[in-house]
mmCIF file of C-alpha atoms in Angstrom:
data_model
loop_
_atom_site.group_PDB
_atom_site.id
_atom_site.type_symbol
_atom_site.label_atom_id
_atom_site.label_comp_id
_atom_site.label_asym_id
_atom_site.label_seq_id
_atom_site.Cartn_x
_atom_site.Cartn_y
_atom_site.Cartn_z
ATOM 1 C CA MET A 1 -6.548 0.797 20.099
ATOM 2 C CA HIS A 2 -6.372 4.521 19.322
ATOM 3 C CA TYR A 3 -3.065 5.862 17.998
ATOM 4 C CA SER A 4 -2.700 9.616 18.412
ATOM 5 C CA SER A 5 0.065 10.051 15.848
ATOM 6 C CA TYR A 6 1.957 8.360 13.021
ATOM 7 C CA SER A 7 5.063 8.158 15.225
ATOM 8 C CA GLU A 8 3.039 6.331 17.871
ATOM 9 C CA LEU A 9 1.825 3.887 15.220
ATOM 10 C CA CYS A 10 5.401 3.211 14.095
ATOM 11 C CA ARG A 11 7.256 2.074 17.177
ATOM 12 C CA GLY A 12 10.216 -0.016 16.101
ATOM 13 C CA HIS A 13 11.775 0.262 19.554
ATOM 14 C CA VAL A 14 8.622 -1.282 21.080
ATOM 15 C CA CYS A 15 8.661 -4.113 18.542
ATOM 16 C CA ARG A 16 12.332 -4.800 19.233
ATOM 17 C CA MET A 17 11.851 -4.584 23.018
ATOM 18 C CA ILE A 18 8.951 -7.075 23.007
ATOM 19 C CA ILE A 19 10.646 -9.557 20.659
ATOM 20 C CA CYS A 20 13.961 -9.404 22.551
ATOM 21 C CA ASP A 21 12.261 -9.793 25.935
ATOM 22 C CA GLN A 22 10.621 -13.002 24.687
ATOM 23 C CA TYR A 23 13.919 -14.195 23.180
ATOM 24 C CA LYS A 24 15.789 -13.642 26.461
ATOM 25 C CA LYS A 25 13.086 -15.569 28.344
ATOM 26 C CA GLY A 26 13.564 -18.504 25.950
ATOM 27 C CA ILE A 27 9.971 -18.303 24.628
ATOM 28 C CA ILE A 28 10.998 -17.702 21.007
ATOM 29 C CA SER A 29 13.939 -18.352 18.716
ATOM 30 C CA GLY A 30 15.016 -17.526 15.176
ATOM 31 C CA SER A 31 17.892 -16.948 12.768
ATOM 32 C CA THR A 32 17.948 -13.167 13.346
ATOM 33 C CA CYS A 33 17.426 -13.081 17.134
ATOM 34 C CA LYS A 34 21.118 -12.775 17.970
ATOM 35 C CA ASP A 35 21.622 -9.969 15.418
ATOM 36 C CA LEU A 36 18.536 -8.118 16.686
ATOM 37 C CA CYS A 37 18.918 -8.546 20.439
ATOM 38 C CA GLU A 38 22.620 -9.132 21.205
ATOM 39 C CA GLU A 39 24.795 -7.785 18.394
ATOM 40 C CA ARG A 40 22.398 -4.995 17.358
ATOM 41 C CA SER A 41 23.350 -5.549 13.711
ATOM 42 C CA LEU A 42 19.676 -5.623 12.626
ATOM 43 C CA LEU A 43 18.456 -2.044 12.846
ATOM 44 C CA PHE A 44 15.012 -0.466 12.387
ATOM 45 C CA GLN A 45 15.100 2.656 10.226
ATOM 46 C CA HIS A 46 12.164 4.224 8.343
ATOM 47 C CA CYS A 47 8.581 3.165 9.139
ATOM 48 C CA LEU A 48 6.514 2.141 6.102
ATOM 49 C CA SER A 49 3.345 1.100 8.002
ATOM 50 C CA SER A 50 -0.108 2.501 7.614
ATOM 51 C CA SER A 51 -1.701 -0.107 9.882
ATOM 52 C CA PRO A 52 -1.018 -1.042 13.523
ATOM 53 C CA THR A 53 -1.671 -4.731 12.818
ATOM 54 C CA GLN A 54 1.332 -5.070 10.487
ATOM 55 C CA GLN A 55 4.396 -3.020 11.365
ATOM 56 C CA VAL A 56 6.671 -2.646 8.320
ATOM 57 C CA TYR A 57 10.088 -0.975 8.436
ATOM 58 C CA ARG A 58 12.950 -0.315 6.135
ATOM 59 C CA GLY A 59 15.993 -1.535 8.004
ATOM 60 C CA LEU A 60 19.672 -2.363 7.863
ATOM 61 C CA TRP A 61 21.067 -5.838 8.516
ATOM 62 C CA ARG A 62 24.840 -6.236 8.446
ATOM 63 C CA GLU A 63 25.072 -3.171 6.185
ATOM 64 C CA ARG A 64 22.415 -4.559 3.779
ATOM 65 C CA GLU A 65 19.094 -2.767 3.193
ATOM 66 C CA VAL A 66 16.166 -5.005 4.218
ATOM 67 C CA ILE A 67 12.456 -4.910 5.074
ATOM 68 C CA ILE A 68 11.449 -5.844 8.648
ATOM 69 C CA LYS A 69 7.885 -6.951 9.451
ATOM 70 C CA CYS A 70 6.510 -7.257 12.963
ATOM 71 C CA SER A 71 3.007 -7.652 14.446
ATOM 72 C CA ILE A 72 2.748 -5.808 17.767
ATOM 73 C CA GLU A 73 -0.875 -4.646 18.096
ATOM 74 C CA GLU A 74 -1.784 -7.233 20.730
ATOM 75 C CA ALA A 75 1.321 -6.386 22.712
ATOM 76 C CA LEU A 76 0.550 -2.651 22.689
ATOM 77 C CA LYS A 77 -2.985 -3.378 23.897
ATOM 78 C CA ALA A 78 -1.594 -5.566 26.655
ATOM 79 C CA ASP A 79 0.811 -2.796 27.699
ATOM 80 C CA ASN A 80 -2.097 -0.365 28.107
ATOM 81 C CA HIS A 81 -4.557 -2.804 29.693
ATOM 82 C CA PRO A 82 -2.463 -5.535 31.310
ATOM 83 C CA ASP A 83 -5.376 -6.907 33.365
ATOM 84 C CA SER A 84 -7.868 -7.241 30.505
ATOM 85 C CA VAL A 85 -5.746 -8.728 27.712
ATOM 86 C CA PRO A 86 -3.871 -12.056 27.853
ATOM 87 C CA ARG A 87 -0.083 -11.761 27.568
ATOM 88 C CA ARG A 88 1.133 -11.874 23.954
ATOM 89 C CA ASP A 89 3.471 -14.822 24.564
ATOM 90 C CA VAL A 90 0.564 -16.822 26.043
ATOM 91 C CA VAL A 91 -1.791 -16.088 23.116
ATOM 92 C CA LEU A 92 0.579 -16.113 20.139
ATOM 93 C CA PHE A 93 3.169 -18.702 21.138
ATOM 94 C CA ASP A 94 0.749 -21.239 22.646
ATOM 95 C CA LYS A 95 1.515 -24.041 20.155
ATOM 96 C CA PRO A 96 3.011 -26.557 20.119
ATOM 97 C CA THR A 97 2.817 -27.365 23.821
ATOM 98 C CA ARG A 98 5.645 -28.785 25.915
ATOM 99 C CA GLY A 99 6.018 -32.530 25.390
ATOM 100 C CA THR A 100 5.038 -32.468 21.695
ATOM 101 C CA SER A 101 7.271 -34.877 19.765
ATOM 102 C CA ILE A 102 8.867 -33.966 16.432
ATOM 103 C CA ASP A 103 6.573 -36.465 14.654
ATOM 104 C CA GLU A 104 3.520 -34.886 16.289
ATOM 105 C CA PHE A 105 4.749 -31.437 15.254
ATOM 106 C CA LYS A 106 5.225 -32.628 11.660
ATOM 107 C CA GLU A 107 1.660 -33.960 11.715
ATOM 108 C CA MET A 108 0.438 -30.604 13.072
ATOM 109 C CA LEU A 109 2.212 -28.816 10.212
ATOM 110 C CA LEU A 110 0.877 -31.215 7.569
ATOM 111 C CA ASN A 111 -2.731 -30.822 8.754
ATOM 112 C CA PHE A 112 -2.361 -27.037 8.913
ATOM 113 C CA LEU A 113 -0.949 -26.882 5.373
ATOM 114 C CA LYS A 114 -3.720 -29.153 4.042
ATOM 115 C CA ALA A 115 -6.309 -26.771 5.524
ATOM 116 C CA LYS A 116 -4.576 -23.716 4.038
ATOM 117 C CA LEU A 117 -3.285 -25.018 0.688
ATOM 118 C CA GLY A 118 -5.399 -28.087 -0.034
ATOM 119 C CA ASP A 119 -4.336 -31.731 -0.034
ATOM 120 C CA GLN A 120 -1.367 -31.344 -2.404
ATOM 121 C CA PRO A 121 1.017 -34.292 -3.017
ATOM 122 C CA SER A 122 4.003 -31.960 -2.472
ATOM 123 C CA LEU A 123 3.115 -30.944 1.103
ATOM 124 C CA ALA A 124 5.500 -33.440 2.736
ATOM 125 C CA ALA A 125 8.432 -31.637 1.055
ATOM 126 C CA LEU A 126 7.102 -28.297 2.329
ATOM 127 C CA VAL A 127 6.887 -29.690 5.886
ATOM 128 C CA SER A 128 10.556 -30.757 5.627
ATOM 129 C CA ARG A 129 11.532 -27.270 4.440
ATOM 130 C CA ILE A 130 9.644 -25.650 7.354
ATOM 131 C CA ILE A 131 11.326 -27.997 9.864
ATOM 132 C CA ALA A 132 14.732 -27.062 8.376
ATOM 133 C CA MET A 133 13.844 -23.332 8.685
ATOM 134 C CA ALA A 134 12.785 -23.830 12.309
ATOM 135 C CA ASP A 135 16.077 -25.558 13.220
ATOM 136 C CA VAL A 136 18.061 -22.308 13.385
ATOM 137 C CA ASN A 137 21.065 -23.742 15.258
ATOM 138 C CA ARG A 138 21.332 -26.635 12.759
ATOM 139 C CA ASP A 139 21.580 -29.318 15.451
ATOM 140 C CA GLY A 140 19.121 -31.622 13.670
ATOM 141 C CA LYS A 141 16.496 -31.051 16.389
ATOM 142 C CA VAL A 142 13.676 -28.528 16.831
ATOM 143 C CA SER A 143 13.453 -26.963 20.283
ATOM 144 C CA LEU A 144 10.131 -25.801 21.768
ATOM 145 C CA ALA A 145 11.087 -22.131 21.196
ATOM 146 C CA GLU A 146 12.011 -22.887 17.561
ATOM 147 C CA ALA A 147 8.736 -24.751 16.991
ATOM 148 C CA LYS A 148 6.596 -22.037 18.637
ATOM 149 C CA SER A 149 8.256 -19.332 16.514
ATOM 150 C CA ILE A 150 7.765 -21.050 13.151
ATOM 151 C CA TRP A 151 4.177 -21.987 14.063
ATOM 152 C CA ALA A 152 3.346 -18.346 14.939
ATOM 153 C CA LEU A 153 4.897 -17.155 11.655
ATOM 154 C CA LEU A 154 2.865 -19.623 9.595
ATOM 155 C CA GLN A 155 -0.340 -18.024 10.957
ATOM 156 C CA LEU A 156 0.643 -14.881 9.014
ATOM 157 C CA ASN A 157 -0.745 -15.125 5.474
ATOM 158 C CA GLU A 158 2.200 -13.364 3.817
ATOM 159 C CA PHE A 159 4.791 -15.572 5.524
ATOM 160 C CA LEU A 160 2.881 -18.734 4.572
ATOM 161 C CA LEU A 161 2.788 -17.577 0.942
ATOM 162 C CA MET A 162 6.488 -16.651 0.943
ATOM 163 C CA VAL A 163 7.360 -20.147 2.154
ATOM 164 C CA SER A 164 4.957 -21.753 -0.357
ATOM 165 C CA LEU A 165 6.272 -19.685 -3.297
ATOM 166 C CA HIS A 166 9.947 -19.733 -2.250
ATOM 167 C CA GLU A 167 11.039 -21.469 -5.475
ATOM 168 C CA LYS A 168 9.652 -18.614 -7.562
ATOM 169 C CA GLU A 169 11.998 -15.789 -8.528
ATOM 170 C CA HIS A 170 9.173 -13.241 -8.536
ATOM 171 C CA THR A 171 8.662 -12.971 -4.768
ATOM 172 C CA SER A 172 10.815 -11.294 -2.105
ATOM 173 C CA LYS A 173 13.468 -13.551 -0.597
ATOM 174 C CA LEU A 174 12.908 -14.423 3.047
ATOM 175 C CA LEU A 175 16.172 -13.670 4.865
ATOM 176 C CA GLY A 176 15.438 -14.609 8.472
ATOM 177 C CA HIS A 177 13.097 -14.419 11.472
ATOM 178 C CA CYS A 178 12.895 -14.026 15.254
ATOM 179 C CA GLY A 179 9.638 -15.116 16.865
ATOM 180 C CA ASP A 180 6.940 -13.691 14.589
ATOM 181 C CA LEU A 181 9.210 -10.921 13.264
ATOM 182 C CA TYR A 182 10.638 -11.659 9.816
ATOM 183 C CA VAL A 183 13.100 -10.019 7.458
ATOM 184 C CA THR A 184 12.914 -9.930 3.661
ATOM 185 C CA GLU A 185 15.005 -8.463 0.872
ATOM 186 C CA LYS A 186 14.214 -4.863 -0.069
ATOM 187 C CA ILE A 187 12.671 -4.450 -3.528
ATOM 188 C CA PRO A 188 14.158 -1.239 -5.005
ATOM 189 C CA HIS A 189 11.069 -0.208 -7.010
ATOM 190 C CA THR A 190 7.747 -0.840 -5.251
ATOM 191 C CA SER A 191 5.452 0.373 -8.021
ATOM 192 C CA LEU A 192 5.178 -0.591 -11.699
ATOM 193 C CA TYR A 193 5.767 3.034 -12.641
ATOM 194 C CA GLY A 194 8.919 3.532 -10.595
ATOM 195 C CA VAL A 195 7.409 6.427 -8.627
ATOM 196 C CA ASP A 196 4.273 7.002 -6.539
ATOM 197 C CA VAL A 197 2.278 10.197 -6.157
ATOM 198 C CA PRO A 198 2.657 11.142 -2.443
ATOM 199 C CA PRO A 199 -0.464 10.129 -0.416
ATOM 200 C CA PHE A 200 -1.283 13.725 0.579
ATOM 201 C CA LEU A 201 -1.452 14.721 -3.120
ATOM 202 C CA GLN A 202 -3.398 11.696 -4.406
ATOM 203 C CA SER A 203 -6.856 13.016 -3.532
ATOM 204 C CA LEU A 204 -6.006 16.559 -4.724
ATOM 205 C CA LEU A 205 -4.768 15.697 -8.209
ATOM 206 C CA PRO A 206 -7.131 14.614 -11.011
ATOM 207 C CA SER A 207 -6.560 11.118 -12.454
ATOM 208 C CA VAL A 208 -5.204 12.551 -15.721
ATOM 209 C CA VAL A 209 -2.365 14.225 -13.761
ATOM 210 C CA HIS A 210 -1.612 10.900 -12.024
ATOM 211 C CA GLN A 211 -1.379 9.293 -15.458
ATOM 212 C CA ILE A 212 0.993 11.998 -16.786
ATOM 213 C CA ILE A 213 3.262 11.645 -13.703
ATOM 214 C CA HIS A 214 3.341 7.852 -14.093
ATOM 215 C CA GLN A 215 4.156 8.061 -17.798
ATOM 216 C CA TRP A 216 6.868 10.642 -17.168
ATOM 217 C CA PHE A 217 8.705 8.489 -14.618
ATOM 218 C CA ALA A 218 7.970 5.035 -16.086
ATOM 219 C CA PRO A 219 10.907 2.935 -17.365
ATOM 220 C CA ALA A 220 11.594 2.849 -21.119
ATOM 221 C CA TRP A 221 9.075 0.709 -23.058
ATOM 222 C CA PRO A 222 11.406 -2.309 -23.607
ATOM 223 C CA ARG A 223 12.051 -2.398 -19.844
ATOM 224 C CA ARG A 224 8.316 -2.207 -19.156
ATOM 225 C CA ALA A 225 7.880 -5.135 -21.566
ATOM 226 C CA LYS A 226 10.450 -7.158 -19.589
ATOM 227 C CA ILE A 227 8.682 -6.356 -16.287
ATOM 228 C CA ALA A 228 5.326 -7.302 -17.862
ATOM 229 C CA ILE A 229 6.717 -10.676 -19.020
ATOM 230 C CA GLY A 230 7.781 -11.344 -15.402
ATOM 231 C CA LEU A 231 4.299 -10.455 -14.125
ATOM 232 C CA LEU A 232 2.717 -12.812 -16.687
ATOM 233 C CA GLU A 233 5.137 -15.573 -15.599
ATOM 234 C CA PHE A 234 4.088 -15.008 -11.976
ATOM 235 C CA VAL A 235 0.423 -15.427 -12.973
ATOM 236 C CA GLU A 236 1.422 -18.669 -14.716
ATOM 237 C CA GLU A 237 3.326 -19.889 -11.632
ATOM 238 C CA ILE A 238 0.506 -19.338 -9.133
ATOM 239 C CA PHE A 239 -2.139 -21.015 -11.307
ATOM 240 C CA HIS A 240 -1.907 -24.748 -10.540
ATOM 241 C CA GLY A 241 1.449 -24.220 -8.804
ATOM 242 C CA THR A 242 3.389 -26.723 -6.716
ATOM 243 C CA TYR A 243 1.234 -25.996 -3.666
ATOM 244 C CA GLY A 244 -2.144 -25.287 -5.321
ATOM 245 C CA ASN A 245 -3.855 -22.230 -6.780
ATOM 246 C CA PHE A 246 -3.387 -18.660 -5.598
ATOM 247 C CA TYR A 247 -5.451 -15.574 -6.415
ATOM 248 C CA ILE A 248 -4.339 -11.933 -6.586
ATOM 249 C CA CYS A 249 -7.100 -10.101 -4.701
ATOM 250 C CA GLU A 250 -5.945 -6.522 -5.197
ATOM 251 C CA THR A 251 -4.502 -5.956 -8.644
ATOM 252 C CA GLY A 252 -3.022 -2.482 -8.296
ATOM 253 C CA PHE A 253 0.242 -1.079 -9.642
ATOM 254 C CA LYS A 254 1.367 -0.366 -6.042
ATOM 255 C CA ASN A 255 1.381 -4.078 -5.169
ATOM 256 C CA VAL A 256 3.806 -5.008 -7.933
ATOM 257 C CA GLY A 257 7.332 -3.743 -8.568
ATOM 258 C CA TYR A 258 10.731 -4.649 -9.965
ATOM 259 C CA ASN A 259 14.425 -4.796 -9.107
ATOM 260 C CA ASP A 260 17.381 -2.904 -10.587
ATOM 261 C CA LYS A 261 17.619 -5.450 -13.429
ATOM 262 C CA TYR A 262 13.936 -4.810 -14.301
ATOM 263 C CA ASP A 263 12.911 -8.274 -13.157
ATOM 264 C CA PHE A 264 9.314 -8.300 -11.879
ATOM 265 C CA LYS A 265 8.786 -8.707 -8.118
ATOM 266 C CA MET A 266 5.499 -9.118 -6.247
ATOM 267 C CA VAL A 267 5.717 -6.410 -3.584
ATOM 268 C CA ASN A 268 2.742 -7.272 -1.403
ATOM 269 C CA LEU A 269 1.866 -10.940 -0.938
ATOM 270 C CA ARG A 270 -0.741 -9.940 1.661
ATOM 271 C CA LYS A 271 -2.984 -9.198 -1.326
ATOM 272 C CA VAL A 272 -2.660 -12.803 -2.562
ATOM 273 C CA ALA A 273 -4.934 -15.563 -1.216
ATOM 274 C CA THR A 274 -4.927 -19.344 -1.491
ATOM 275 C CA GLU A 275 -7.802 -21.129 -3.212
ATOM 276 C CA MET A 276 -8.676 -22.828 0.108
ATOM 277 C CA THR A 277 -8.938 -19.453 1.882
ATOM 278 C CA ILE A 278 -11.324 -18.109 -0.762
ATOM 279 C CA ARG A 279 -13.372 -21.323 -0.828
ATOM 280 C CA GLY A 280 -13.745 -21.142 2.954
ATOM 281 C CA PHE A 281 -14.894 -17.524 2.677
ATOM 282 C CA LEU A 282 -17.461 -18.325 -0.068
ATOM 283 C CA LYS A 283 -18.859 -21.576 1.363
ATOM 284 C CA GLY A 284 -22.499 -21.079 2.364
ATOM 285 C CA ARG A 285 -22.207 -17.299 1.961
ATOM 286 C CA HIS A 286 -25.522 -15.521 1.338
ATOM 287 C CA CYS A 287 -25.646 -13.209 -1.671
ATOM 288 C CA GLU A 288 -28.019 -11.102 -3.749
ATOM 289 C CA GLN A 289 -25.470 -10.232 -6.452
ATOM 290 C CA ASN A 290 -21.867 -11.004 -7.426
ATOM 291 C CA VAL A 291 -20.410 -8.137 -5.385
ATOM 292 C CA ASP A 292 -21.603 -9.898 -2.195
ATOM 293 C CA CYS A 293 -19.164 -12.711 -3.058
ATOM 294 C CA THR A 294 -16.025 -10.540 -2.990
ATOM 295 C CA TYR A 295 -12.924 -11.555 -1.030
ATOM 296 C CA GLY A 296 -10.372 -8.761 -0.553
ATOM 297 C CA LYS A 297 -10.777 -5.959 -3.074
ATOM 298 C CA ASP A 298 -11.432 -7.778 -6.335
ATOM 299 C CA CYS A 299 -11.591 -11.569 -5.934
ATOM 300 C CA THR A 300 -15.267 -11.798 -6.881
ATOM 301 C CA ALA A 301 -17.130 -15.068 -7.395
ATOM 302 C CA THR A 302 -20.511 -15.584 -9.059
ATOM 303 C CA CYS A 303 -23.738 -15.429 -7.061
ATOM 304 C CA ASP A 304 -26.363 -18.119 -7.648
ATOM 305 C CA LYS A 305 -29.361 -15.774 -7.605
ATOM 306 C CA LEU A 306 -31.859 -18.634 -7.361
ATOM 307 C CA MET A 307 -30.191 -20.259 -4.326
ATOM 308 C CA LYS A 308 -28.883 -16.885 -3.050
ATOM 309 C CA GLN A 309 -25.500 -18.451 -2.328
ATOM 310 C CA CYS A 310 -21.999 -17.738 -3.620
ATOM 311 C CA LYS A 311 -20.512 -20.232 -6.095
ATOM 312 C CA SER A 312 -16.785 -20.998 -6.375
ATOM 313 C CA ASP A 313 -16.152 -19.733 -9.940
ATOM 314 C CA MET A 314 -14.287 -16.424 -10.118
ATOM 315 C CA VAL A 315 -15.874 -13.726 -12.309
ATOM 316 C CA GLN A 316 -12.428 -12.520 -13.394
ATOM 317 C CA PRO A 317 -9.289 -14.690 -13.232
ATOM 318 C CA ASN A 318 -5.809 -13.397 -12.301
ATOM 319 C CA LEU A 319 -4.805 -13.124 -15.965
ATOM 320 C CA ALA A 320 -7.730 -10.873 -16.987
ATOM 321 C CA LYS A 321 -7.079 -8.539 -14.029
ATOM 322 C CA VAL A 322 -3.349 -8.366 -14.764
ATOM 323 C CA CYS A 323 -4.010 -7.570 -18.452
ATOM 324 C CA GLY A 324 -6.276 -4.719 -17.309
ATOM 325 C CA LEU A 325 -3.376 -3.408 -15.235
ATOM 326 C CA LEU A 326 -0.933 -3.776 -18.138
ATOM 327 C CA GLN A 327 -3.097 -2.057 -20.772
ATOM 328 C CA ASP A 328 -2.039 1.554 -20.064
ATOM 329 C CA TYR A 329 1.391 0.399 -18.901
ATOM 330 C CA LEU A 330 2.289 -1.290 -22.195
ATOM 331 C CA LEU A 331 0.354 0.721 -24.788
ATOM 332 C CA TYR A 332 1.927 4.054 -23.821
ATOM 333 C CA GLY A 333 5.103 4.443 -25.900
ATOM 334 C CA ALA A 334 4.720 1.005 -27.541
ATOM 335 C CA PRO A 335 6.490 0.569 -30.919
ATOM 336 C CA PRO A 336 4.008 1.623 -33.696
ATOM 337 C CA GLU A 337 4.352 -1.676 -35.600
ATOM 338 C CA LEU A 338 3.396 -3.605 -32.426
ATOM 339 C CA LYS A 339 0.697 -1.398 -30.920
ATOM 340 C CA GLU A 340 -2.362 -2.667 -32.820
ATOM 341 C CA GLU A 341 -1.632 -6.363 -32.204
ATOM 342 C CA LEU A 342 -0.707 -5.666 -28.561
ATOM 343 C CA GLN A 343 -3.974 -3.793 -27.989
ATOM 344 C CA LYS A 344 -5.941 -6.636 -29.599
ATOM 345 C CA GLN A 345 -4.275 -9.292 -27.435
ATOM 346 C CA LEU A 346 -4.728 -7.284 -24.226
ATOM 347 C CA ARG A 347 -8.441 -6.816 -25.011
ATOM 348 C CA THR A 348 -8.860 -10.569 -25.589
ATOM 349 C CA CYS A 349 -7.070 -11.243 -22.316
ATOM 350 C CA MET A 350 -9.233 -8.780 -20.340
ATOM 351 C CA THR A 351 -12.436 -10.550 -21.437
ATOM 352 C CA LEU A 352 -11.334 -13.956 -20.081
ATOM 353 C CA SER A 353 -13.834 -15.626 -17.774
ATOM 354 C CA GLY A 354 -13.038 -17.316 -14.475
ATOM 355 C CA LEU A 355 -15.201 -20.346 -15.296
ATOM 356 C CA ALA A 356 -13.327 -23.572 -14.590
ATOM 357 C CA SER A 357 -14.159 -24.891 -18.082
ATOM 358 C CA GLN A 358 -12.200 -22.021 -19.659
ATOM 359 C CA MET A 359 -9.331 -21.876 -17.221
ATOM 360 C CA GLU A 360 -6.966 -24.446 -18.707
ATOM 361 C CA VAL A 361 -6.163 -24.385 -22.436
ATOM 362 C CA HIS A 362 -7.666 -20.999 -23.337
ATOM 363 C CA HIS A 363 -5.852 -19.105 -20.593
ATOM 364 C CA SER A 364 -2.497 -20.730 -21.355
ATOM 365 C CA LEU A 365 -2.885 -19.866 -25.028
ATOM 366 C CA VAL A 366 -3.699 -16.189 -24.367
ATOM 367 C CA LEU A 367 -0.869 -15.858 -21.834
ATOM 368 C CA ASN A 368 1.736 -17.497 -24.086
ATOM 369 C CA ASN A 369 0.693 -15.405 -27.111
ATOM 370 C CA LEU A 370 1.127 -12.208 -25.124
ATOM 371 C CA LYS A 371 4.490 -13.268 -23.675
ATOM 372 C CA THR A 372 5.743 -14.303 -27.136
ATOM 373 C CA LEU A 373 4.666 -10.991 -28.699
ATOM 374 C CA LEU A 374 6.562 -8.984 -26.061
ATOM 375 C CA TRP A 375 9.595 -11.276 -25.975
ATOM 376 C CA LYS A 376 10.090 -11.218 -29.768
ATOM 377 C CA LYS A 377 10.305 -7.434 -29.623
ATOM 378 C CA ILE A 378 12.944 -7.254 -26.884
ATOM 379 C CA SER A 379 14.929 -10.481 -27.384
ATOM 380 C CA ASN A 380 18.429 -10.083 -28.774
ATOM 381 C CA THR A 381 18.550 -6.483 -27.507
ATOM 382 C CA LYS A 382 20.276 -4.977 -24.484
ATOM 383 C CA TYR A 383 16.884 -5.054 -22.674
ATOM 384 C CA SER A 384 16.337 -8.840 -22.800
#
């Protein structure tokens, strides 16, 4: 669909209208539906989207600043071409069907999670958590509208990852949902450097000016060290986590941020992929060189040049990519007595290979050495 202006792209009133229409018809349900559609205590404010497929807004919910996410592209297409496109509620909220028992729905969820996350022993607990989330009126049952809503949400990669990583303190807290609209906490600082160069200036300014601006506005070095420790902990958490392995597929400073206490927060989980997703992408994929085996921006696997097929080993693991991101971030303004050792450890980290044989002991050792080096410098200070 063609959008003639930014304001047309960002249509919170359309998102609200569509969601509330479906709620009033009894098609969908959710913990925020009443606030959004009846009490009007969940309000859309500033649009943060740059894509019609994922509408993102800064909003206000009961006087608290939040982030609201809503997918409305199919609905906008249907509005413009009602005869050619199936109705959104028919396409998106088609499962489970009427007559599905709770046991059948649990089985549906378990099979879906196995396909997305792998056959993990902890999946039964995740199914129970999802059922509890779906039961918004806490009556111990899951209605058809409740089941359809949670099923539609789980098709969204970011929502699935938020649910899978909910125990981790380094992801945004999920606050509620209505249909396939969901609300998360607002992360105060959405870039490692605390400030972004405005998009219209990015292409005009040379990279050295970007670097100077970032350094000027960056937090004090001990605070950057604390944020970096949190980022390293996140890498540790998603490697062989409770629900399998996860890969960061766009390691940029704009996808990671921090809160007012300088605790690291992963801003954009849409740039994170499960191991099963990447394996599915690579399986049987033809390649001439490694770059042909790239998922997202930088999740690159090795190419078997003899067989001309992608293998499953990553060229660069999460840790090596994160250390590349942290190099400038940590070396600028680092204490002189620490700088040489820090530089040495970051270089070692950046050369890590994604080969499975190296992934266990070696990676843990490098990660723990780096965390220890940073923590020793800031522990027992006001920054720890």
